[in-house]
Amino acid sequence: MTEQTTRTKKKQRVDSGFATRAIHAAEVPDPTTGAITTPIYQTTTYAQKAVGVDKGYTYSRSGNPTVQVLEDSLAILEKGVGAACFGTGMSAITAVFSLLSQGDHAVIAKVVYGGTPRLCDNILARFGLKFTYVDTSDIEAVGEVVTEKTKLVFIETPANPTLKLTDIRAISEIKKNAKLVVDNTFLSPALQVPIDLGADITLHSTTKYVEGHNSTVGGAVIFKNKKDYDNVKYLQNAMGLIQSPFNAWLTIRGLKTLDVRMKRHCENAEILAEYLEGHPKVTKVLYPGLDSFSQAALARRQHLRGHGGMLSFELKGGVKAGLKFASSLSLITLAESLGAVETMVTHPATMTHAAMGKKARLEAGITDGLIRLSVGLEDPDDLIVDLDQAIKKAVA
Ligand SMILES: Cc1ncc(COP(=O)(O)O)c(C=O)c1O
């Protein structure tokens, strides 16, 4: 294929539907062999013809062709000018906060993955960055803490694990000079495109839905502006925060089925949310697709085609019943992650959000009895049988 044909084909793919883009947008058959999938370029370095004459790659900390395909695919799906991929979601978040300098201020949503405030308060604060935590579902409250000096507003929507939503468009209108950063891990670009809604930067733990098979850890940051992209690419090389070619390859493979997986995650989560809501031993269910969800109208406005595979609930009997329930499941796995084909259950207070401390956790609505379910792709009837037997064991 000539370079021109490749470019023309890519252009057509950029304009096509989500499933087509997820499979084809950034990937063309390998020019040397015709291999239909991108090879794993498992190399440290690249031969140069002469000093300063290379084929676009010089050293795999600065760039790798396999990782580049993943970055280009994510940039297309998230409507950015470019993307940078990382070895974990946390290193992606570290790179974004590294755009700030000593004395700079960032506003962070009160409910986010527990690792984000741990990074900010226990590590980045030591370098003189200042953080304010606020309920970002309250736009007025955000307006009160954003000043001319605020450089970043960091939100996660839906948030982990309460599913609380933040209106991305509304925040983008009051953020003053700050960059709006959206952690889009819970929905993936199949269900929400933050840059379309006014965000400057979107990020992912690709460990979750993007790769989707519980096989890797990874992170990605996607940029609306070339300047932010260039700055993070510089930081990435300087700090050595990169993704490996093999994990990138597995993530490219995961991305190709993102569309169908997200459809099934949404369908299954809806079925389980309705089942749990109707169960006499369940006191509360949080799922953005339920009419009872306090921000159901915003969910319908902000989400594309569905509300994702994550839900949280509380049993009668609070924390004691919740812990017993989690250890009584047989098909569903008690585990620390989310967003994969296997259904997984987590007790946020003692697992994913333990690092937050009890006071901040309770203020964020993460009660001791809350149980988080990452609904996978199994037959929903089998999942209900498992939930049913575990609830019976947990609540007398
Ligand atoms: C919403 C969200 N963002 C970021 C992260 C961190 O990602 P990783 O575990 O890949 O470092 C997680 C991890 O659970 C998460 O749930």
Short mmCIF file of C-alpha atoms and ligand atoms in Angstrom, two decimals:
data_model
loop_
_atom_site.label_atom_id
_atom_site.label_comp_id
_atom_site.label_asym_id
_atom_site.label_seq_id
_atom_site.Cartn_x
_atom_site.Cartn_y
_atom_site.Cartn_z
CA MET A 1 0.00 0.00 0.00
CA THR A 2 1.44 3.42 -0.87
CA GLU A 3 1.73 6.00 1.85
CA GLN A 4 -0.94 8.09 0.10
CA THR A 5 -3.44 5.18 -0.02
CA THR A 6 -2.75 4.45 3.65
CA ARG A 7 -3.49 8.04 4.55
CA THR A 8 -6.67 8.12 2.45
CA LYS A 9 -7.90 4.88 4.00
CA LYS A 10 -7.15 6.22 7.47
CA LYS A 11 -9.09 9.41 6.71
CA GLN A 12 -12.16 7.36 5.65
CA ARG A 13 -11.90 5.30 8.82
CA VAL A 14 -11.68 8.37 11.04
CA ASP A 15 -15.08 9.43 9.68
CA SER A 16 -16.77 6.04 10.17
CA GLY A 17 -18.82 4.55 13.04
CA PHE A 18 -17.39 3.69 16.46
CA ALA A 19 -17.04 -0.08 15.95
CA THR A 20 -15.30 0.43 12.59
CA ARG A 21 -12.96 3.03 14.04
CA ALA A 22 -12.11 0.80 17.02
CA ILE A 23 -11.04 -1.96 14.62
CA HIS A 24 -9.49 -0.08 11.72
CA ALA A 25 -8.85 3.59 12.36
CA ALA A 26 -5.15 3.55 13.22
CA GLU A 27 -4.16 0.12 12.01
CA VAL A 28 -3.15 -0.90 8.50
CA PRO A 29 -1.59 -4.23 7.44
CA ASP A 30 2.12 -4.31 8.27
CA PRO A 31 3.85 -2.68 5.26
CA THR A 32 6.72 -5.20 5.18
CA THR A 33 4.82 -8.52 5.51
CA GLY A 34 1.12 -7.78 5.11
CA ALA A 35 0.44 -9.13 8.62
CA ILE A 36 -3.11 -7.99 9.33
CA THR A 37 -2.42 -7.15 12.98
CA THR A 38 0.32 -4.81 14.13
CA PRO A 39 3.43 -6.80 15.08
CA ILE A 40 4.84 -6.60 18.59
CA TYR A 41 7.94 -4.50 17.98
CA GLN A 42 9.84 -5.98 20.90
CA THR A 43 12.97 -3.86 20.46
CA THR A 44 15.02 -1.51 22.57
CA THR A 45 16.48 0.55 19.78
CA TYR A 46 16.38 1.19 16.02
CA ALA A 47 19.19 1.16 13.46
CA GLN A 48 19.98 4.60 12.06
CA LYS A 49 21.25 5.09 8.51
CA ALA A 50 23.44 7.99 9.53
CA VAL A 51 23.62 10.35 12.49
CA GLY A 52 20.23 12.06 12.64
CA VAL A 53 18.72 9.87 9.87
CA ASP A 54 16.16 7.44 11.31
CA LYS A 55 12.74 6.03 10.42
CA GLY A 56 10.86 7.97 13.11
CA TYR A 57 11.97 5.82 16.06
CA THR A 58 15.26 6.03 17.95
CA TYR A 59 14.79 4.33 21.34
CA SER A 60 11.74 2.58 22.82
CA ARG A 61 11.41 4.95 25.81
CA SER A 62 10.86 7.76 23.26
CA GLY A 63 8.58 5.82 20.93
CA ASN A 64 7.64 2.33 19.75
CA PRO A 65 5.57 1.42 16.65
CA THR A 66 3.24 -1.00 18.49
CA VAL A 67 2.55 1.50 21.26
CA GLN A 68 2.07 4.20 18.61
CA VAL A 69 -0.79 2.25 16.98
CA LEU A 70 -2.56 2.05 20.34
CA GLU A 71 -1.98 5.78 20.91
CA ASP A 72 -3.31 6.70 17.45
CA SER A 73 -6.37 4.46 17.92
CA LEU A 74 -7.23 6.00 21.28
CA ALA A 75 -6.70 9.54 19.94
CA ILE A 76 -9.19 8.83 17.12
CA LEU A 77 -11.78 7.23 19.43
CA GLU A 78 -11.53 10.00 22.04
CA LYS A 79 -11.47 12.78 19.36
CA GLY A 80 -8.08 14.12 20.42
CA VAL A 81 -5.06 15.37 18.48
CA GLY A 82 -2.85 12.68 20.03
CA ALA A 83 -2.49 10.25 22.91
CA ALA A 84 0.25 8.94 25.18
CA CYS A 85 0.14 5.44 26.68
CA PHE A 86 1.59 4.41 30.03
CA GLY A 87 2.40 1.31 32.06
CA THR A 88 -0.49 1.94 34.49
CA GLY A 89 -3.44 4.28 34.91
CA MET A 90 -1.61 5.82 37.87
CA SER A 91 1.43 6.69 35.73
CA ALA A 92 -0.94 8.37 33.25
CA ILE A 93 -2.38 10.43 36.13
CA THR A 94 1.16 11.18 37.41
CA ALA A 95 2.13 12.49 33.96
CA VAL A 96 -0.92 14.79 33.80
CA PHE A 97 -0.27 16.29 37.26
CA SER A 98 3.39 16.73 36.27
CA LEU A 99 2.21 19.49 33.91
CA LEU A 100 1.90 21.60 37.09
CA SER A 101 4.70 23.51 38.85
CA GLN A 102 5.44 24.29 42.49
CA GLY A 103 2.67 26.43 44.03
CA ASP A 104 0.09 25.58 41.32
CA HIS A 105 -3.46 24.75 42.41
CA ALA A 106 -5.67 21.88 41.25
CA VAL A 107 -9.32 21.14 42.04
CA ILE A 108 -10.15 17.44 42.36
CA ALA A 109 -13.54 15.75 42.63
CA LYS A 110 -14.26 14.37 46.11
CA VAL A 111 -15.20 10.98 44.67
CA VAL A 112 -12.46 9.54 42.49
CA TYR A 113 -10.42 6.33 42.47
CA GLY A 114 -8.62 6.20 45.85
CA GLY A 115 -5.17 6.11 44.21
CA THR A 116 -5.61 9.65 42.84
CA PRO A 117 -5.87 11.48 46.22
CA ARG A 118 -3.16 9.16 47.61
CA LEU A 119 -0.81 10.32 44.82
CA CYS A 120 -1.77 13.99 45.28
CA ASP A 121 -1.76 14.22 49.09
CA ASN A 122 1.07 11.87 49.98
CA ILE A 123 3.47 12.49 47.11
CA LEU A 124 2.75 15.49 44.86
CA ALA A 125 1.94 17.80 47.81
CA ARG A 126 5.56 17.29 48.92
CA PHE A 127 6.61 19.09 45.70
CA GLY A 128 4.48 22.13 46.56
CA LEU A 129 1.30 21.45 44.56
CA LYS A 130 -1.94 22.55 46.23
CA PHE A 131 -5.18 20.56 46.06
CA THR A 132 -8.80 21.35 46.88
CA TYR A 133 -11.37 18.55 46.95
CA VAL A 134 -14.95 19.44 46.09
CA ASP A 135 -18.22 17.75 45.18
CA THR A 136 -18.03 18.34 41.41
CA SER A 137 -21.67 17.38 40.94
CA ASP A 138 -22.34 20.78 42.59
CA ILE A 139 -21.36 23.26 39.87
CA GLU A 140 -21.72 26.29 42.19
CA ALA A 141 -19.35 24.68 44.71
CA VAL A 142 -16.80 24.13 41.95
CA GLY A 143 -17.18 27.77 40.85
CA GLU A 144 -16.35 28.89 44.41
CA VAL A 145 -13.01 27.05 44.56
CA VAL A 146 -11.73 27.59 41.01
CA THR A 147 -9.59 30.75 40.93
CA GLU A 148 -7.51 32.43 38.22
CA LYS A 149 -4.58 30.43 39.62
CA THR A 150 -6.23 27.01 39.27
CA LYS A 151 -4.35 25.05 36.62
CA LEU A 152 -6.29 21.76 36.60
CA VAL A 153 -9.80 20.56 37.39
CA PHE A 154 -9.75 16.78 37.69
CA ILE A 155 -13.00 14.81 37.58
CA GLU A 156 -14.10 11.21 37.19
CA THR A 157 -17.59 10.57 35.84
CA PRO A 158 -19.19 8.20 36.69
CA ALA A 159 -17.08 8.20 39.83
CA ASN A 160 -15.60 5.17 41.50
CA PRO A 161 -17.47 3.66 43.40
CA THR A 162 -20.61 5.76 44.03
CA LEU A 163 -21.30 6.30 40.28
CA LYS A 164 -21.83 10.00 41.04
CA LEU A 165 -21.87 12.01 37.81
CA THR A 166 -20.33 15.36 36.99
CA ASP A 167 -21.72 17.53 34.21
CA ILE A 168 -18.64 17.82 31.96
CA ARG A 169 -20.08 20.62 29.78
CA ALA A 170 -21.09 22.71 32.82
CA ILE A 171 -17.64 22.38 34.42
CA SER A 172 -15.94 23.29 31.13
CA GLU A 173 -17.89 26.56 31.15
CA ILE A 174 -16.75 27.68 34.64
CA LYS A 175 -13.19 26.36 34.83
CA LYS A 176 -11.56 29.72 33.98
CA ASN A 177 -7.90 29.15 32.89
CA ALA A 178 -7.73 25.60 34.21
CA LYS A 179 -7.46 22.51 32.03
CA LEU A 180 -10.40 20.15 32.53
CA VAL A 181 -9.19 16.57 32.93
CA VAL A 182 -11.73 13.72 32.81
CA ASP A 183 -10.95 10.18 33.97
CA ASN A 184 -13.13 8.27 31.47
CA THR A 185 -12.20 4.80 32.75
CA PHE A 186 -15.74 3.80 33.85
CA LEU A 187 -17.43 4.36 30.47
CA SER A 188 -14.70 4.21 27.79
CA PRO A 189 -15.02 6.21 24.53
CA ALA A 190 -17.78 3.81 23.42
CA LEU A 191 -20.15 5.49 25.90
CA GLN A 192 -18.70 8.95 26.60
CA VAL A 193 -16.35 11.28 24.72
CA PRO A 194 -15.31 14.02 27.20
CA ILE A 195 -13.41 16.13 24.62
CA ASP A 196 -16.70 16.50 22.68
CA LEU A 197 -18.24 17.84 25.91
CA GLY A 198 -15.55 20.47 26.57
CA ALA A 199 -12.75 18.55 28.32
CA ASP A 200 -9.11 19.37 27.51
CA ILE A 201 -7.64 16.04 28.53
CA THR A 202 -9.20 12.56 28.83
CA LEU A 203 -7.49 9.73 30.62
CA HIS A 204 -7.93 6.02 31.18
CA SER A 205 -6.78 3.16 33.23
CA THR A 206 -6.68 0.96 30.10
CA THR A 207 -6.36 -1.92 32.58
CA LYS A 208 -10.17 -1.75 32.68
CA TYR A 209 -12.66 -1.63 29.77
CA VAL A 210 -10.20 -0.57 27.05
CA GLU A 211 -8.15 -3.76 27.33
CA GLY A 212 -11.06 -5.54 28.93
CA HIS A 213 -9.72 -9.03 29.57
CA ASN A 214 -7.92 -8.78 32.94
CA SER A 215 -4.61 -9.37 31.15
CA THR A 216 -2.65 -6.10 31.50
CA VAL A 217 -2.23 -2.93 33.48
CA GLY A 218 -1.98 0.26 31.46
CA GLY A 219 -2.92 3.90 31.16
CA ALA A 220 -3.62 6.46 28.45
CA VAL A 221 -3.98 10.22 28.17
CA ILE A 222 -5.67 11.86 25.18
CA PHE A 223 -5.33 15.55 24.37
CA LYS A 224 -7.50 18.19 22.73
CA ASN A 225 -4.50 20.51 22.20
CA LYS A 226 -1.18 19.81 20.53
CA LYS A 227 0.71 21.88 23.16
CA ASP A 228 -0.50 19.66 26.05
CA TYR A 229 0.26 16.58 23.95
CA ASP A 230 3.81 17.79 23.25
CA ASN A 231 4.37 18.68 26.93
CA VAL A 232 3.21 15.27 28.18
CA LYS A 233 5.20 13.44 25.49
CA TYR A 234 8.29 15.35 26.70
CA LEU A 235 7.51 14.46 30.35
CA GLN A 236 6.88 10.84 29.41
CA ASN A 237 10.30 10.46 27.83
CA ALA A 238 12.05 12.41 30.59
CA MET A 239 10.34 10.51 33.43
CA GLY A 240 10.38 7.12 31.71
CA LEU A 241 6.62 6.52 32.11
CA ILE A 242 5.85 4.27 29.16
CA GLN A 243 3.78 1.24 28.10
CA SER A 244 5.43 -2.00 26.95
CA PRO A 245 4.91 -3.17 23.33
CA PHE A 246 3.38 -6.48 24.49
CA ASN A 247 0.84 -4.83 26.80
CA ALA A 248 0.10 -2.28 24.07
CA TRP A 249 -0.53 -5.14 21.63
CA LEU A 250 -2.96 -6.85 24.01
CA THR A 251 -4.68 -3.50 24.54
CA ILE A 252 -5.03 -2.94 20.76
CA ARG A 253 -6.65 -6.37 20.59
CA GLY A 254 -9.01 -5.49 23.42
CA LEU A 255 -9.94 -2.20 21.78
CA LYS A 256 -11.18 -4.02 18.66
CA THR A 257 -14.08 -5.57 20.59
CA LEU A 258 -14.78 -2.57 22.81
CA ASP A 259 -18.03 -1.71 21.03
CA VAL A 260 -19.66 -5.14 21.41
CA ARG A 261 -18.30 -5.63 24.91
CA MET A 262 -19.66 -2.31 26.14
CA LYS A 263 -23.10 -3.09 24.69
CA ARG A 264 -23.21 -6.39 26.61
CA HIS A 265 -21.75 -4.81 29.79
CA CYS A 266 -24.58 -2.25 29.67
CA GLU A 267 -27.29 -4.86 29.04
CA ASN A 268 -26.06 -7.14 31.85
CA ALA A 269 -25.62 -4.28 34.34
CA GLU A 270 -29.14 -3.04 33.63
CA ILE A 271 -30.56 -6.53 34.26
CA LEU A 272 -28.63 -6.93 37.54
CA ALA A 273 -29.44 -3.39 38.71
CA GLU A 274 -33.16 -4.06 38.22
CA TYR A 275 -32.89 -7.46 39.93
CA LEU A 276 -31.07 -5.94 42.93
CA GLU A 277 -33.47 -2.99 43.14
CA GLY A 278 -36.39 -5.40 43.39
CA HIS A 279 -34.71 -7.61 46.03
CA PRO A 280 -36.20 -7.26 49.54
CA LYS A 281 -32.76 -7.67 51.22
CA VAL A 282 -31.16 -4.82 49.23
CA THR A 283 -31.50 -1.30 50.68
CA LYS A 284 -29.88 0.80 47.94
CA VAL A 285 -28.77 0.39 44.32
CA LEU A 286 -26.65 2.99 42.49
CA TYR A 287 -26.73 2.63 38.69
CA PRO A 288 -27.02 5.62 36.31
CA GLY A 289 -29.47 3.71 34.07
CA LEU A 290 -32.09 3.28 36.81
CA ASP A 291 -34.95 5.80 36.96
CA SER A 292 -34.32 5.96 40.73
CA PHE A 293 -30.74 7.22 40.17
CA SER A 294 -30.60 10.81 41.45
CA GLN A 295 -28.81 12.05 38.28
CA ALA A 296 -30.70 9.91 35.75
CA ALA A 297 -31.46 12.95 33.55
CA LEU A 298 -27.78 13.95 33.35
CA ALA A 299 -26.86 10.32 32.60
CA ARG A 300 -29.24 10.29 29.64
CA ARG A 301 -27.84 13.59 28.37
CA GLN A 302 -24.16 12.83 28.85
CA HIS A 303 -23.80 9.12 28.07
CA LEU A 304 -23.91 7.66 24.58
CA ARG A 305 -25.91 4.45 24.06
CA GLY A 306 -25.81 3.16 27.66
CA HIS A 307 -24.62 3.65 31.21
CA GLY A 308 -21.79 1.16 31.57
CA GLY A 309 -21.17 -2.01 33.50
CA MET A 310 -20.55 -0.65 37.00
CA LEU A 311 -23.05 -0.56 39.84
CA SER A 312 -22.92 -0.34 43.62
CA PHE A 313 -25.40 -1.49 46.25
CA GLU A 314 -25.94 -1.97 49.95
CA LEU A 315 -27.50 -4.93 51.73
CA LYS A 316 -29.70 -4.97 54.82
CA GLY A 317 -27.24 -5.68 57.63
CA GLY A 318 -24.65 -3.14 56.40
CA VAL A 319 -20.95 -3.89 56.57
CA LYS A 320 -21.25 -7.34 58.23
CA ALA A 321 -23.67 -8.58 55.59
CA GLY A 322 -21.61 -6.98 52.81
CA LEU A 323 -18.41 -8.78 53.82
CA LYS A 324 -20.21 -12.11 54.20
CA PHE A 325 -21.85 -11.61 50.79
CA ALA A 326 -18.50 -10.88 49.08
CA SER A 327 -16.95 -14.09 50.40
CA SER A 328 -20.04 -16.23 49.62
CA LEU A 329 -20.01 -15.73 45.84
CA SER A 330 -18.88 -18.61 43.66
CA LEU A 331 -19.10 -17.53 39.98
CA ILE A 332 -18.43 -13.85 40.69
CA THR A 333 -14.85 -13.12 41.82
CA LEU A 334 -13.85 -10.97 44.79
CA ALA A 335 -11.03 -8.90 43.24
CA GLU A 336 -9.50 -5.40 43.07
CA SER A 337 -10.20 -4.50 39.44
CA LEU A 338 -13.12 -3.72 37.11
CA GLY A 339 -14.09 -3.51 33.46
CA ALA A 340 -13.24 -7.04 32.35
CA VAL A 341 -15.20 -9.94 30.87
CA GLU A 342 -15.41 -11.61 34.31
CA THR A 343 -17.91 -10.19 36.82
CA MET A 344 -16.02 -8.96 39.89
CA VAL A 345 -17.07 -7.69 43.28
CA THR A 346 -15.18 -5.24 45.52
CA HIS A 347 -15.67 -3.87 49.02
CA PRO A 348 -14.42 -0.28 48.43
CA ALA A 349 -14.06 0.70 52.12
CA THR A 350 -11.43 -1.98 52.73
CA MET A 351 -10.08 -2.44 49.19
CA THR A 352 -9.98 0.19 46.41
CA HIS A 353 -10.66 3.22 48.67
CA ALA A 354 -8.94 2.12 51.92
CA ALA A 355 -6.14 4.68 51.33
CA MET A 356 -8.65 7.60 51.55
CA GLY A 357 -9.17 7.44 55.29
CA LYS A 358 -12.58 6.96 56.93
CA LYS A 359 -13.63 10.63 57.23
CA ALA A 360 -13.01 11.53 53.57
CA ARG A 361 -14.51 8.22 52.50
CA LEU A 362 -17.77 8.74 54.39
CA GLU A 363 -18.01 12.36 53.20
CA ALA A 364 -17.74 11.01 49.64
CA GLY A 365 -20.65 8.63 50.29
CA ILE A 366 -18.49 5.50 50.36
CA THR A 367 -20.18 3.82 53.29
CA ASP A 368 -18.77 0.76 55.08
CA GLY A 369 -21.54 -1.46 53.67
CA LEU A 370 -21.22 -0.39 50.02
CA ILE A 371 -20.49 -3.20 47.56
CA ARG A 372 -19.24 -2.48 44.02
CA LEU A 373 -20.05 -4.82 41.18
CA SER A 374 -18.21 -4.77 37.86
CA VAL A 375 -20.70 -6.61 35.70
CA GLY A 376 -19.01 -8.85 33.12
CA LEU A 377 -20.17 -10.60 30.00
CA GLU A 378 -21.50 -13.90 31.41
CA ASP A 379 -25.12 -15.02 30.98
CA PRO A 380 -27.07 -12.72 33.28
CA ASP A 381 -29.22 -15.60 34.60
CA ASP A 382 -26.10 -17.32 35.95
CA LEU A 383 -24.99 -14.12 37.65
CA ILE A 384 -28.41 -13.74 39.29
CA VAL A 385 -28.26 -17.31 40.62
CA ASP A 386 -24.88 -16.51 42.23
CA LEU A 387 -26.03 -13.16 43.66
CA ASP A 388 -29.17 -14.81 45.02
CA GLN A 389 -27.39 -17.59 46.90
CA ALA A 390 -24.78 -15.16 48.35
CA ILE A 391 -27.48 -12.69 49.52
CA LYS A 392 -29.32 -15.58 51.23
CA LYS A 393 -26.12 -16.55 53.09
CA ALA A 394 -25.29 -12.94 54.02
CA VAL A 395 -28.69 -11.64 55.20
CA ALA A 396 -30.78 -13.78 57.51
C1 LIG B 1 -11.23 5.23 37.63
C2 LIG B 1 -9.81 4.77 37.79
N1 LIG B 1 -8.82 5.56 37.40
C3 LIG B 1 -7.52 5.19 37.53
C4 LIG B 1 -7.18 3.97 38.10
C5 LIG B 1 -5.73 3.58 38.24
O1 LIG B 1 -5.39 2.71 37.23
P1 LIG B 1 -4.27 1.54 37.32
O2 LIG B 1 -4.73 0.57 38.36
O3 LIG B 1 -4.24 1.00 35.94
O4 LIG B 1 -3.00 2.20 37.73
C6 LIG B 1 -8.20 3.11 38.52
C7 LIG B 1 -7.87 1.81 39.13
O5 LIG B 1 -8.71 1.09 39.61
C8 LIG B 1 -9.55 3.53 38.37
O6 LIG B 1 -10.57 2.74 38.77
#
